[in-house]
Amino acid sequence: MSDGFSRELIQRLREARHILVLSGAGASAESGIPTFRDALTGLWERFDPSQLATAEAFQADPEMVWGWQEWQRTLAARCQPNPGHLAIARLQTLVPHVTVATQNVDDLHERAGSDTVVHLHGSIHSSRCFDCGVDWAGPVPTEAELSADAPEGGRRLAPPRCLDCGGMIRPGVVWFGEPMPQREWSIAEYAAMACDVAIVVGTSSVVYPAAELPRLAHSWGALVVEVNLERGGLEDLGGHFLGGAAGQVLPALVDTAWP
Ligand code: OAD
């Protein structure tokens, strides 16, 4: 089989009625968004997500956490989907049912054309009141924000106030120690049980319960395909490991399976 993909893998993809894609930070790395555990370089090294992405951190220093979130949001808005996101979006034209479940809080899957994206860890493009939970419509990046130089990651910014109760507005992402959104989890869990192939892209598979999904898929008979620069601890599932960058491996895989 060309590109080094096994015959069995290509056959299973072609026959699949339902594919689950589970993506992590590595899927957006080639778009310019740093991952959590690899790229502790540049601006990112000054921020430890596990310290900032908690309710306690927000209560202790809301300006710091909101400023960090705004930096992430502006950074993501300037980034473009990469060929990996585009290949995933193309799957929905080739396979009867595709579920894209992502741990990423950016919207690059949507911008690549994926129709329904399940955000297991929320989205930096949504916000809600820390106190009463009501959704907050904003903020939308301004033209000036998008065209200026990269924003300073350490900028402190006061979070807006809730129009209903006056509470602080918090990022619509899942922080450490918080449960996943129930609806999103149910959709992903169902897809793991129903899919024929689970493609696990760019995740270190260490944050649960998201990391449980490939195991669930495997236990229900799906073939698990891992796309990553390095093995992420799914070896025992006996699937396929495709070593390399998502932006190269995924287009080659889709082109080979559906020439
Ligand atoms: P990590 O930063 O833990 O892992 C990124 C993975 O992507 C690593 O396994 C890399 O080897 C791989 N990788 C990097 N570049 C890649 C590329 N170009 N192509 C393919 N693979 C690549 O990110 P996640 O697994 O997404 O949670 O982290 C999971 C969760 O932990 C995040 O959603 C976040 C974090 O703390 C919350 O915020 C709740």
Short mmCIF file of C-alpha atoms and ligand atoms in Angstrom, two decimals:
data_model
loop_
_atom_site.label_atom_id
_atom_site.label_comp_id
_atom_site.label_asym_id
_atom_site.label_seq_id
_atom_site.Cartn_x
_atom_site.Cartn_y
_atom_site.Cartn_z
CA MET A 1 0.00 0.00 0.00
CA SER A 2 1.42 3.43 -0.87
CA ASP A 3 2.54 5.81 1.89
CA GLY A 4 3.24 2.84 4.13
CA PHE A 5 -0.39 2.38 5.25
CA SER A 6 -1.35 -1.23 5.72
CA ARG A 7 -3.94 -2.89 3.52
CA GLU A 8 -6.04 -3.76 6.56
CA LEU A 9 -6.15 -0.15 7.71
CA ILE A 10 -7.17 1.18 4.30
CA GLN A 11 -9.82 -1.53 3.97
CA ARG A 12 -11.27 -0.79 7.41
CA LEU A 13 -11.45 2.92 6.58
CA ARG A 14 -13.19 2.31 3.27
CA GLU A 15 -15.75 0.02 4.87
CA ALA A 16 -16.36 2.25 7.89
CA ARG A 17 -19.92 3.48 8.44
CA HIS A 18 -18.99 5.64 11.41
CA ILE A 19 -15.61 7.19 12.20
CA LEU A 20 -14.82 8.93 15.48
CA VAL A 21 -12.00 11.46 15.38
CA LEU A 22 -10.62 12.41 18.79
CA SER A 23 -8.25 15.33 18.54
CA GLY A 24 -5.91 17.05 20.95
CA ALA A 25 -3.51 19.97 20.97
CA GLY A 26 -1.18 18.30 18.44
CA ALA A 27 -3.90 18.65 15.79
CA SER A 28 -3.62 22.44 16.05
CA ALA A 29 0.16 22.60 16.56
CA GLU A 30 0.91 23.09 12.85
CA SER A 31 -1.55 25.98 12.83
CA GLY A 32 0.67 27.76 15.34
CA ILE A 33 -1.15 27.02 18.61
CA PRO A 34 1.29 25.62 21.18
CA THR A 35 0.47 22.25 22.74
CA PHE A 36 0.17 21.84 26.50
CA ARG A 37 2.95 19.41 27.25
CA ASP A 38 5.50 19.66 24.42
CA ALA A 39 6.06 23.26 23.65
CA LEU A 40 6.82 24.93 26.92
CA THR A 41 8.74 27.52 24.96
CA GLY A 42 8.32 31.15 24.08
CA LEU A 43 5.41 32.92 25.72
CA TRP A 44 3.88 29.63 26.77
CA GLU A 45 6.74 28.80 29.15
CA ARG A 46 5.64 31.64 31.38
CA PHE A 47 2.24 30.06 31.86
CA ASP A 48 1.52 26.67 33.24
CA PRO A 49 -2.00 25.76 32.10
CA SER A 50 -2.47 23.47 35.07
CA GLN A 51 -1.90 26.48 37.35
CA LEU A 52 -4.00 28.96 35.41
CA ALA A 53 -6.85 26.78 34.22
CA THR A 54 -8.55 26.26 37.58
CA ALA A 55 -11.45 27.88 39.41
CA GLU A 56 -9.11 28.59 42.32
CA ALA A 57 -6.69 30.50 40.05
CA PHE A 58 -9.57 32.55 38.66
CA GLN A 59 -10.85 33.45 42.11
CA ALA A 60 -7.35 34.29 43.33
CA ASP A 61 -6.35 36.38 40.30
CA PRO A 62 -9.19 36.91 37.81
CA GLU A 63 -7.28 39.52 35.78
CA MET A 64 -4.42 37.10 35.19
CA VAL A 65 -6.65 34.21 34.08
CA TRP A 66 -8.94 36.37 31.92
CA GLY A 67 -5.91 38.07 30.32
CA TRP A 68 -4.41 34.68 29.51
CA GLN A 69 -7.70 33.52 28.02
CA GLU A 70 -7.96 36.66 25.90
CA TRP A 71 -4.43 36.10 24.65
CA GLN A 72 -5.29 32.50 23.68
CA ARG A 73 -8.46 33.64 21.97
CA THR A 74 -6.73 36.32 19.92
CA LEU A 75 -3.89 33.94 19.02
CA ALA A 76 -6.36 31.28 17.87
CA ALA A 77 -8.38 33.79 15.84
CA ARG A 78 -5.27 34.59 13.80
CA CYS A 79 -4.40 30.94 13.15
CA GLN A 80 -5.73 29.01 10.20
CA PRO A 81 -6.81 25.37 9.96
CA ASN A 82 -3.98 23.14 8.72
CA PRO A 83 -4.12 20.25 6.22
CA GLY A 84 -4.89 17.85 9.08
CA HIS A 85 -8.07 19.74 10.00
CA LEU A 86 -9.00 19.87 6.31
CA ALA A 87 -8.50 16.12 5.85
CA ILE A 88 -10.73 15.46 8.89
CA ALA A 89 -13.40 17.74 7.44
CA ARG A 90 -13.17 15.87 4.11
CA LEU A 91 -14.01 12.60 5.88
CA GLN A 92 -17.62 13.71 6.29
CA THR A 93 -18.01 13.67 2.49
CA LEU A 94 -16.60 10.13 2.31
CA VAL A 95 -18.04 8.27 5.30
CA PRO A 96 -21.75 8.05 6.23
CA HIS A 97 -21.22 9.24 9.79
CA VAL A 98 -18.31 11.15 11.29
CA THR A 99 -18.07 12.44 14.86
CA VAL A 100 -15.30 14.91 15.61
CA ALA A 101 -14.68 15.14 19.35
CA THR A 102 -11.94 17.54 20.33
CA GLN A 103 -10.16 18.45 23.53
CA ASN A 104 -9.13 21.67 21.84
CA VAL A 105 -10.77 24.93 22.81
CA ASP A 106 -10.08 26.58 19.43
CA ASP A 107 -12.52 26.45 16.51
CA LEU A 108 -10.13 25.24 13.79
CA HIS A 109 -12.14 22.07 13.05
CA GLU A 110 -15.23 24.18 12.41
CA ARG A 111 -13.28 26.64 10.28
CA ALA A 112 -11.89 23.72 8.25
CA GLY A 113 -15.49 22.70 7.47
CA SER A 114 -16.34 19.98 9.99
CA ASP A 115 -20.09 20.27 10.57
CA THR A 116 -20.61 19.04 14.07
CA VAL A 117 -17.73 19.30 16.48
CA VAL A 118 -18.05 18.09 20.04
CA HIS A 119 -15.98 20.29 22.33
CA LEU A 120 -15.15 18.09 25.30
CA HIS A 121 -13.18 20.82 27.07
CA GLY A 122 -15.36 23.76 26.07
CA SER A 123 -14.39 26.67 23.85
CA ILE A 124 -12.44 29.88 24.22
CA HIS A 125 -15.08 31.47 22.05
CA SER A 126 -17.75 31.10 24.72
CA SER A 127 -18.01 32.61 28.18
CA ARG A 128 -20.44 32.50 31.05
CA CYS A 129 -21.01 33.99 34.46
CA PHE A 130 -18.85 32.44 37.18
CA ASP A 131 -21.67 32.91 39.71
CA CYS A 132 -25.00 32.32 37.94
CA GLY A 133 -23.77 30.42 34.85
CA VAL A 134 -25.70 32.49 32.31
CA ASP A 135 -24.07 32.57 28.85
CA TRP A 136 -22.30 35.75 27.95
CA ALA A 137 -22.31 36.86 24.30
CA GLY A 138 -18.84 38.06 23.58
CA PRO A 139 -16.11 38.94 23.14
CA VAL A 140 -15.54 39.16 19.40
CA PRO A 141 -12.01 40.08 18.32
CA THR A 142 -11.80 43.50 16.73
CA GLU A 143 -10.02 44.16 13.44
CA ALA A 144 -7.43 46.17 15.34
CA GLU A 145 -6.78 43.25 17.69
CA LEU A 146 -6.36 40.85 14.80
CA SER A 147 -4.03 43.05 12.80
CA ALA A 148 -1.83 44.23 15.67
CA ASP A 149 1.35 42.45 16.71
CA ALA A 150 0.89 39.28 18.72
CA PRO A 151 -0.65 40.29 22.04
CA GLU A 152 1.45 40.10 25.13
CA GLY A 153 0.60 36.87 26.91
CA GLY A 154 0.99 38.30 30.38
CA ARG A 155 -1.39 41.22 29.93
CA ARG A 156 -3.76 41.45 32.85
CA LEU A 157 -7.35 42.16 31.96
CA ALA A 158 -10.38 42.56 34.19
CA PRO A 159 -13.14 40.11 33.25
CA PRO A 160 -16.44 41.68 32.23
CA ARG A 161 -19.37 41.60 34.65
CA CYS A 162 -22.56 39.60 34.23
CA LEU A 163 -25.51 41.76 33.18
CA ASP A 164 -27.87 39.59 35.23
CA CYS A 165 -26.14 39.23 38.59
CA GLY A 166 -22.94 41.29 38.44
CA GLY A 167 -20.73 38.20 38.82
CA MET A 168 -17.45 37.85 36.95
CA ILE A 169 -17.53 36.42 33.46
CA ARG A 170 -15.36 33.31 33.11
CA PRO A 171 -13.99 31.51 30.07
CA GLY A 172 -16.27 28.80 28.65
CA VAL A 173 -13.56 26.17 28.90
CA VAL A 174 -13.38 23.17 31.19
CA TRP A 175 -10.86 23.85 33.92
CA PHE A 176 -8.88 21.24 35.81
CA GLY A 177 -11.04 19.62 38.43
CA GLU A 178 -14.29 20.42 36.59
CA PRO A 179 -16.52 17.80 34.98
CA MET A 180 -16.92 17.63 31.22
CA PRO A 181 -20.11 19.05 29.77
CA GLN A 182 -22.62 16.20 30.06
CA ARG A 183 -24.17 16.52 26.60
CA GLU A 184 -20.80 16.59 24.81
CA TRP A 185 -19.54 13.64 26.81
CA SER A 186 -22.66 11.60 26.01
CA ILE A 187 -22.29 12.24 22.28
CA ALA A 188 -18.61 11.29 22.33
CA GLU A 189 -19.25 8.21 24.45
CA TYR A 190 -21.99 7.03 22.12
CA ALA A 191 -19.74 7.62 19.08
CA ALA A 192 -16.97 5.60 20.73
CA MET A 193 -19.35 2.69 21.19
CA ALA A 194 -20.85 3.00 17.70
CA CYS A 195 -17.82 3.74 15.53
CA ASP A 196 -15.95 1.29 13.32
CA VAL A 197 -12.70 3.26 13.39
CA ALA A 198 -11.45 5.73 16.00
CA ILE A 199 -8.73 8.11 14.77
CA VAL A 200 -6.87 9.63 17.72
CA VAL A 201 -4.91 12.70 16.60
CA GLY A 202 -2.34 14.75 18.47
CA THR A 203 -3.22 13.94 22.04
CA SER A 204 -0.95 12.68 24.79
CA SER A 205 -3.94 10.64 26.05
CA VAL A 206 -3.21 11.48 29.67
CA VAL A 207 -6.21 13.64 30.59
CA TYR A 208 -9.26 11.62 31.60
CA PRO A 209 -12.05 11.00 30.86
CA ALA A 210 -11.26 12.06 27.24
CA ALA A 211 -8.42 9.54 27.15
CA GLU A 212 -10.98 6.84 27.98
CA LEU A 213 -12.68 7.20 24.58
CA PRO A 214 -10.14 5.20 22.47
CA ARG A 215 -10.29 2.41 25.05
CA LEU A 216 -14.08 2.42 24.97
CA ALA A 217 -14.03 2.35 21.15
CA HIS A 218 -11.61 -0.56 21.20
CA SER A 219 -13.70 -2.50 23.68
CA TRP A 220 -16.70 -2.12 21.37
CA GLY A 221 -14.74 -3.51 18.43
CA ALA A 222 -13.43 -0.40 16.68
CA LEU A 223 -10.02 -0.19 15.11
CA VAL A 224 -7.97 2.49 16.89
CA VAL A 225 -5.61 4.55 14.74
CA GLU A 226 -3.20 6.88 16.51
CA VAL A 227 -1.67 9.81 14.61
CA ASN A 228 1.08 11.46 16.64
CA LEU A 229 4.73 12.44 16.57
CA GLU A 230 5.28 9.86 19.29
CA ARG A 231 3.37 6.96 20.79
CA GLY A 232 0.83 8.07 23.35
CA GLY A 233 0.20 5.01 25.47
CA LEU A 234 -2.42 3.30 23.32
CA GLU A 235 -0.09 0.43 22.27
CA ASP A 236 -2.08 -2.12 24.23
CA LEU A 237 -5.12 -1.52 22.02
CA GLY A 238 -3.35 -3.25 19.12
CA GLY A 239 -4.40 -0.71 16.51
CA HIS A 240 -2.26 1.26 14.11
CA PHE A 241 0.25 3.91 15.04
CA LEU A 242 0.95 6.41 12.27
CA GLY A 243 4.01 8.37 13.34
CA GLY A 244 4.29 11.89 11.99
CA ALA A 245 2.70 15.30 11.90
CA ALA A 246 -1.09 15.33 11.60
CA GLY A 247 -0.91 17.84 8.75
CA GLN A 248 1.06 15.35 6.69
CA VAL A 249 -0.23 11.98 7.82
CA LEU A 250 -3.98 12.69 7.67
CA PRO A 251 -4.14 14.06 4.10
CA ALA A 252 -1.98 11.13 2.92
CA LEU A 253 -4.22 8.66 4.74
CA VAL A 254 -7.45 10.08 3.34
CA ASP A 255 -5.98 10.33 -0.18
CA THR A 256 -4.82 6.71 -0.01
CA ALA A 257 -8.11 5.35 1.32
CA TRP A 258 -10.27 7.36 -1.09
CA PRO A 259 -8.06 8.07 -4.14
P1 OAD B 1 -0.85 17.63 24.98
O1 OAD B 1 -0.07 18.88 24.87
O2 OAD B 1 -0.86 16.87 26.26
O3 OAD B 1 -0.33 16.62 23.88
C1 OAD B 1 -0.12 17.00 22.57
C2 OAD B 1 0.20 15.75 21.78
O4 OAD B 1 0.28 16.12 20.41
C3 OAD B 1 1.52 15.07 22.14
O5 OAD B 1 1.28 13.68 22.27
C4 OAD B 1 2.42 15.36 20.94
O6 OAD B 1 3.32 14.30 20.68
C5 OAD B 1 1.41 15.50 19.84
N1 OAD B 1 1.79 16.36 18.72
C6 OAD B 1 2.43 17.54 18.75
N2 OAD B 1 2.53 18.07 17.53
C7 OAD B 1 1.91 17.22 16.69
C8 OAD B 1 1.65 17.20 15.29
N3 OAD B 1 2.03 18.20 14.49
N4 OAD B 1 0.97 16.16 14.78
C9 OAD B 1 0.56 15.13 15.57
N5 OAD B 1 0.78 15.08 16.89
C10 OAD B 1 1.43 16.11 17.45
O7 OAD B 1 -2.33 18.00 24.51
P2 OAD B 1 -3.69 17.21 24.75
O8 OAD B 1 -3.49 15.75 24.69
O9 OAD B 1 -4.69 17.83 23.87
O10 OAD B 1 -7.22 20.05 29.15
O11 OAD B 1 -4.01 17.62 26.23
C11 OAD B 1 -5.21 17.16 26.78
C12 OAD B 1 -5.76 18.17 27.71
O12 OAD B 1 -4.79 18.52 28.70
C13 OAD B 1 -6.10 19.51 27.10
O13 OAD B 1 -7.35 19.54 26.49
C14 OAD B 1 -6.11 20.40 28.30
C15 OAD B 1 -4.79 19.94 28.86
O14 OAD B 1 -4.54 20.23 30.12
C16 OAD B 1 -7.92 21.01 29.75
O15 OAD B 1 -7.68 22.20 29.57
C17 OAD B 1 -9.02 20.52 30.63
#
